[in-house]
């Protein structure tokens, strides 16, 4: 079982490396090229979209609509209200067996 | 400028005025609340499954406290059960968490008000919602340690507590889908993405990332779709970029 503990610790180290690595590498450079700056500004949209996209295309039409609706509602209302409204809608639809 | 001392025994973060400190803390916790509803059941399920897969309670705690990354912990658990060699487990966890390299590089630019020690700790708690909230906050009120760490503490405490609850009463969570818990995180992330719609090239980046991610998901498979989709979006942003000061046409 000591082996398991070792693997857990190595996984923790690998994870921390990814979380510090980007910053440590970047901070070695001085002023960034405007394209690099633009790429970094795009990280939240690009990565979060990549994270969500398969869920929107493989889970079924109800989930896809819910995910798109959440995005559209957030343009108009606060994040908490939009997310709560969509979740309640999903729960209501599911309780009726879709 | 008068320096007000904290009277509530709270740690003094780089001499911030108390009012800013208090609103940062309450905003951090308020913004974390919706996430907690998604994190708690997810963590409870992990706690239950971990024990079923042969981890001891101590190993479960070590995993969640030290790795602190939901999806990759499920992957590690799965591979441990399959008797895969140690190096390949560690490499897979690294691959699943590779997107954090991008978070780290991007959020590092907003940590100018953090001390070195605070930065080291900030990267430790840099989970997906933490990154998204930090990026959002930096674009509005500015990102200060009090906001960042109160958000992080709320999530970390609930994450560990729910792990323990799941380990103790795991079999009680029969069907998380009935409560919409399985789609909670995708819906939350979709809402966050929309919040960045004023950033340059938003529409193009969104479409490129979504298309590349979906394609990679169905061909190469998970977890590579996250990194590939993300990098394609970044490439699109870099290609669209113009030097500062140059007027954009159309």
XYZ file of C-alpha atoms in Angstrom:
348
model
C 0.000 0.000 0.000
C 3.068 2.259 0.366
C 3.210 2.168 -3.412
C -0.251 3.776 -3.566
C 0.850 6.605 -1.277
C 3.898 7.207 -3.493
C 1.763 7.327 -6.650
C -0.653 9.783 -4.988
C 2.249 12.046 -3.993
C 3.754 11.925 -7.505
C 0.356 12.768 -9.017
C 0.093 15.722 -6.620
C 3.552 16.883 -7.695
C 2.673 16.522 -11.403
C -0.497 18.570 -10.846
C 1.358 21.318 -8.965
C 3.945 21.425 -11.763
C 1.206 22.178 -14.314
C -0.246 24.882 -12.052
C 3.053 26.696 -11.459
C 4.754 25.809 -14.744
C 2.897 28.174 -17.037
C 3.664 31.167 -14.842
C 7.292 30.176 -14.208
C 7.992 29.763 -17.922
C 6.183 32.979 -18.840
C 7.879 35.085 -16.161
C 11.259 34.355 -17.803
C 10.197 36.491 -20.741
C 10.015 40.252 -20.468
C 7.555 42.148 -22.631
C 5.285 39.808 -24.545
C 4.653 39.911 -28.269
C 1.120 41.142 -28.962
C 0.171 37.744 -30.378
C 1.265 35.959 -27.193
C -0.662 38.531 -25.152
C -3.773 37.932 -27.281
C -3.404 34.164 -26.878
C -3.237 34.485 -23.085
C -6.277 36.779 -23.069
C -8.093 34.035 -24.966
C -7.331 31.297 -22.399
C -10.602 31.500 -20.422
C -12.823 31.437 -23.507
C -10.763 28.856 -25.414
C -10.101 26.354 -22.611
C -13.494 26.572 -20.889
C -15.204 26.170 -24.261
C -13.056 23.131 -25.052
C -13.968 21.709 -21.636
C -17.716 22.082 -22.250
C -18.057 21.403 -25.987
C -18.243 17.575 -25.866
C -20.920 17.736 -23.147
C -22.925 20.016 -25.434
C -22.654 17.646 -28.392
C -22.788 14.152 -26.891
C -25.203 14.259 -23.933
C -28.337 14.893 -25.967
C -30.459 17.821 -27.177
C -31.771 18.774 -23.708
C -28.261 19.218 -22.311
C -27.083 21.053 -25.428
C -29.979 23.513 -25.157
C -29.349 23.960 -21.419
C -25.659 24.760 -21.991
C -26.375 27.250 -24.791
C -29.240 28.804 -22.808
C -26.926 29.333 -19.827
C -24.550 31.276 -22.057
C -27.317 33.407 -23.586
C -28.964 34.166 -20.214
C -25.657 35.307 -18.723
C -25.481 38.067 -21.349
C -28.613 39.561 -19.794
C -28.753 38.389 -16.149
C -26.235 37.684 -13.383
C -24.291 34.421 -13.441
C -25.981 32.988 -10.329
C -29.496 33.690 -11.606
C -28.759 32.268 -15.066
C -27.132 29.084 -13.810
C -29.832 28.475 -11.188
C -32.631 29.048 -13.702
C -31.152 26.595 -16.191
C -30.472 23.935 -13.537
C -34.066 24.198 -12.221
C -35.323 23.831 -15.791
C -33.206 20.689 -16.332
C -34.439 19.178 -13.052
C -38.067 19.982 -13.927
C -37.766 18.469 -17.404
C -36.035 15.354 -16.114
C -38.599 14.780 -13.366
C -41.231 14.652 -16.122
C -39.140 12.041 -17.924
C -38.152 14.551 -20.621
C -3.306 57.465 3.557
C -4.318 56.054 6.910
C -3.638 52.406 7.611
C -6.500 50.860 9.523
C -5.551 47.845 11.568
C -7.653 44.739 11.328
C -9.572 44.378 14.559
C -11.137 40.987 13.918
C -7.911 39.040 14.176
C -7.889 38.605 10.419
C -4.598 38.300 8.569
C -3.365 41.576 7.135
C -2.983 41.234 3.388
C -0.427 43.737 2.130
C -1.999 46.641 4.016
C -5.340 46.730 2.209
C -7.963 49.016 3.693
C -10.305 46.998 5.913
C -13.389 47.837 3.862
C -11.814 46.486 0.667
C -10.643 43.434 2.561
C -14.127 42.721 3.918
C -15.885 43.183 0.594
C -13.247 41.017 -1.102
C -13.848 38.224 1.400
C -17.645 38.412 1.175
C -17.546 38.648 -2.640
C -15.217 35.649 -2.783
C -17.529 33.515 -0.695
C -20.649 34.761 -2.514
C -19.141 33.949 -5.915
C -18.105 30.493 -4.690
C -21.612 29.564 -3.471
C -23.058 28.312 -6.783
C -19.905 26.229 -7.357
C -20.269 24.575 -3.976
C -23.558 22.979 -5.054
C -21.676 21.278 -7.874
C -18.485 20.549 -5.950
C -20.160 18.920 -2.919
C -21.908 16.016 -4.699
C -18.937 15.535 -7.064
C -16.614 15.253 -4.053
C -19.020 12.968 -2.200
C -19.149 10.631 -5.193
C -15.347 10.613 -5.307
C -15.180 9.779 -1.588
C -17.569 6.878 -2.026
C -15.881 5.483 -5.137
C -12.389 5.837 -3.670
C -13.228 3.531 -0.761
C -15.014 1.087 -3.086
C -11.851 0.996 -5.216
C -9.723 -0.007 -2.270
C -8.232 3.275 -1.066
C -8.060 3.637 2.696
C -9.680 6.696 4.280
C -6.217 8.172 4.886
C -5.239 7.686 1.237
C -8.497 9.308 0.140
C -7.744 12.356 2.290
C -4.150 12.502 1.031
C -5.395 12.338 -2.574
C -7.976 15.092 -2.242
C -5.869 17.374 -0.078
C -2.659 17.111 -2.111
C -3.811 16.664 -5.718
C -6.947 18.812 -5.349
C -8.079 18.291 -8.955
C -11.390 16.515 -9.452
C -11.281 14.919 -12.890
C -7.686 13.699 -12.701
C -8.355 12.051 -9.330
C -11.105 9.934 -10.891
C -8.668 8.992 -13.651
C -5.958 8.074 -11.125
C -8.434 5.955 -9.166
C -9.489 4.134 -12.302
C -5.888 3.399 -13.355
C -4.881 2.289 -9.845
C -7.624 -0.330 -10.050
C -6.307 -1.559 -13.405
C -2.791 -2.162 -12.063
C -1.226 0.169 -14.653
C 2.483 1.016 -14.035
C 3.070 3.998 -11.724
C 4.835 6.187 -14.301
C 1.939 5.869 -16.719
C -0.562 6.884 -14.007
C 1.480 9.985 -13.183
C 1.872 10.839 -16.876
C -1.887 10.503 -17.461
C -2.670 12.773 -14.501
C -0.184 15.280 -15.934
C -1.939 15.103 -19.312
C -5.418 15.516 -17.811
C -4.208 18.569 -15.883
C -2.176 20.044 -18.720
C -4.735 22.825 -19.261
C -3.557 24.235 -15.915
C -0.303 25.289 -17.596
C -2.399 27.729 -19.621
C -4.379 28.873 -16.562
C -1.128 29.386 -14.702
C 0.425 31.505 -17.456
C -2.743 33.571 -17.908
C -3.631 34.151 -14.245
C 0.001 34.807 -13.276
C -0.305 38.207 -14.974
C -3.035 39.221 -12.505
C -1.126 38.261 -9.337
C 0.917 41.444 -8.993
C -0.631 42.184 -5.570
C 0.411 38.738 -4.246
C 3.591 37.964 -2.280
C 5.749 35.047 -3.462
C 4.316 32.771 -0.789
C 0.768 33.817 -1.691
C 1.551 33.071 -5.347
C 2.857 29.602 -4.456
C -0.363 28.901 -2.558
C -2.519 30.540 -5.252
C -1.214 28.089 -7.875
C -1.909 25.150 -5.564
C -5.642 25.974 -5.471
C -5.898 26.891 -9.182
C -8.829 24.610 -10.089
C -11.112 25.354 -13.081
C -13.729 27.507 -11.300
C -10.953 29.252 -9.335
C -9.238 30.243 -12.567
C -12.475 31.418 -14.171
C -13.471 33.463 -11.104
C -9.993 35.010 -10.827
C -9.983 36.013 -14.498
C -13.488 37.512 -14.148
C -12.562 39.410 -10.992
C -9.323 40.731 -12.513
C -11.319 42.216 -15.383
C -13.772 44.032 -13.064
C -12.608 45.038 -9.579
C -9.009 43.884 -9.780
C -7.763 40.637 -8.234
C -6.596 40.851 -4.619
C -5.447 37.999 -2.341
C -8.430 38.345 0.019
C -10.905 37.640 -2.787
C -8.820 34.863 -4.319
C -8.222 32.960 -1.086
C -11.712 33.300 0.381
C -13.085 31.831 -2.858
C -10.434 29.080 -2.700
C -11.007 28.319 0.985
C -14.769 27.938 0.502
C -14.237 25.411 -2.287
C -11.370 23.547 -0.589
C -13.229 23.141 2.709
C -16.406 21.895 1.016
C -14.345 19.641 -1.274
C -12.619 17.877 1.644
C -15.705 17.760 3.904
C -17.871 16.295 1.136
C -15.169 13.707 0.426
C -15.494 12.532 4.017
C -19.304 12.567 3.911
C -19.215 10.575 0.666
C -16.799 8.066 2.165
C -19.111 7.610 5.150
C -22.508 7.575 3.398
C -21.497 6.933 -0.213
C -24.225 4.465 -1.035
C -26.909 7.074 -0.284
C -26.162 9.037 -3.462
C -28.075 6.877 -5.882
C -28.806 9.121 -8.828
C -27.032 12.490 -9.023
C -28.511 13.064 -12.510
C -32.019 13.488 -11.045
C -30.893 16.731 -9.418
C -29.158 18.048 -12.512
C -25.782 17.720 -10.813
C -24.091 16.095 -13.791
C -24.730 19.135 -16.010
C -24.149 21.729 -13.291
C -20.469 22.319 -14.121
C -20.880 22.484 -17.929
C -23.745 24.964 -17.459
C -21.710 27.052 -15.044
C -18.710 27.108 -17.385
C -20.961 28.052 -20.312
C -22.247 31.002 -18.282
C -18.695 32.042 -17.463
C -17.590 31.836 -21.098
C -20.441 34.142 -22.132
C -19.266 36.622 -19.490
C -16.096 37.159 -21.539
C -18.030 38.105 -24.697
C -16.515 41.594 -24.837
C -12.984 40.218 -25.254
C -11.455 40.582 -28.705
C -12.165 37.783 -31.145
C -14.691 36.164 -28.777
C -16.916 34.615 -31.460
C -14.085 33.210 -33.549
C -12.243 31.770 -30.519
C -15.477 30.201 -29.249
C -16.276 28.508 -32.565
C -12.696 27.325 -33.198
C -12.273 25.902 -29.681
C -15.664 24.198 -29.688
C -15.104 22.646 -33.109
C -11.545 21.474 -32.387
C -12.504 20.116 -28.972
C -15.502 18.187 -30.322
C -13.453 16.792 -33.195
C -10.604 15.730 -30.876
C -13.087 14.233 -28.407
C -14.532 11.936 -31.079
C -11.207 11.040 -32.722
C -8.275 11.111 -30.288
C -10.447 10.955 -27.179
C -10.582 12.425 -23.694
C -8.721 14.184 -22.041
C -6.812 15.493 -25.084
C -9.846 17.388 -26.408
C -9.416 20.025 -23.664
C -5.807 20.841 -24.490
C -6.237 20.548 -28.262
C -9.441 22.609 -28.317
C -7.876 25.197 -26.020
C -4.669 25.497 -28.043
C -6.601 25.868 -31.316
C -8.572 28.720 -29.726
C -5.330 30.376 -28.586
C -3.846 30.005 -32.068
C -6.937 31.685 -33.555
C -6.599 34.557 -31.057
C -2.898 34.971 -31.868
C -3.599 35.019 -35.616
C -6.374 37.620 -35.219
C -4.236 39.858 -33.042
C -2.959 43.214 -34.254
C -0.225 45.314 -32.672
C -1.508 47.706 -30.006
C -2.401 51.156 -31.299
C -3.120 50.004 -34.831
C -6.747 50.620 -35.750
C -8.680 47.496 -36.608
C -10.484 47.453 -39.929
C -14.052 46.230 -39.989
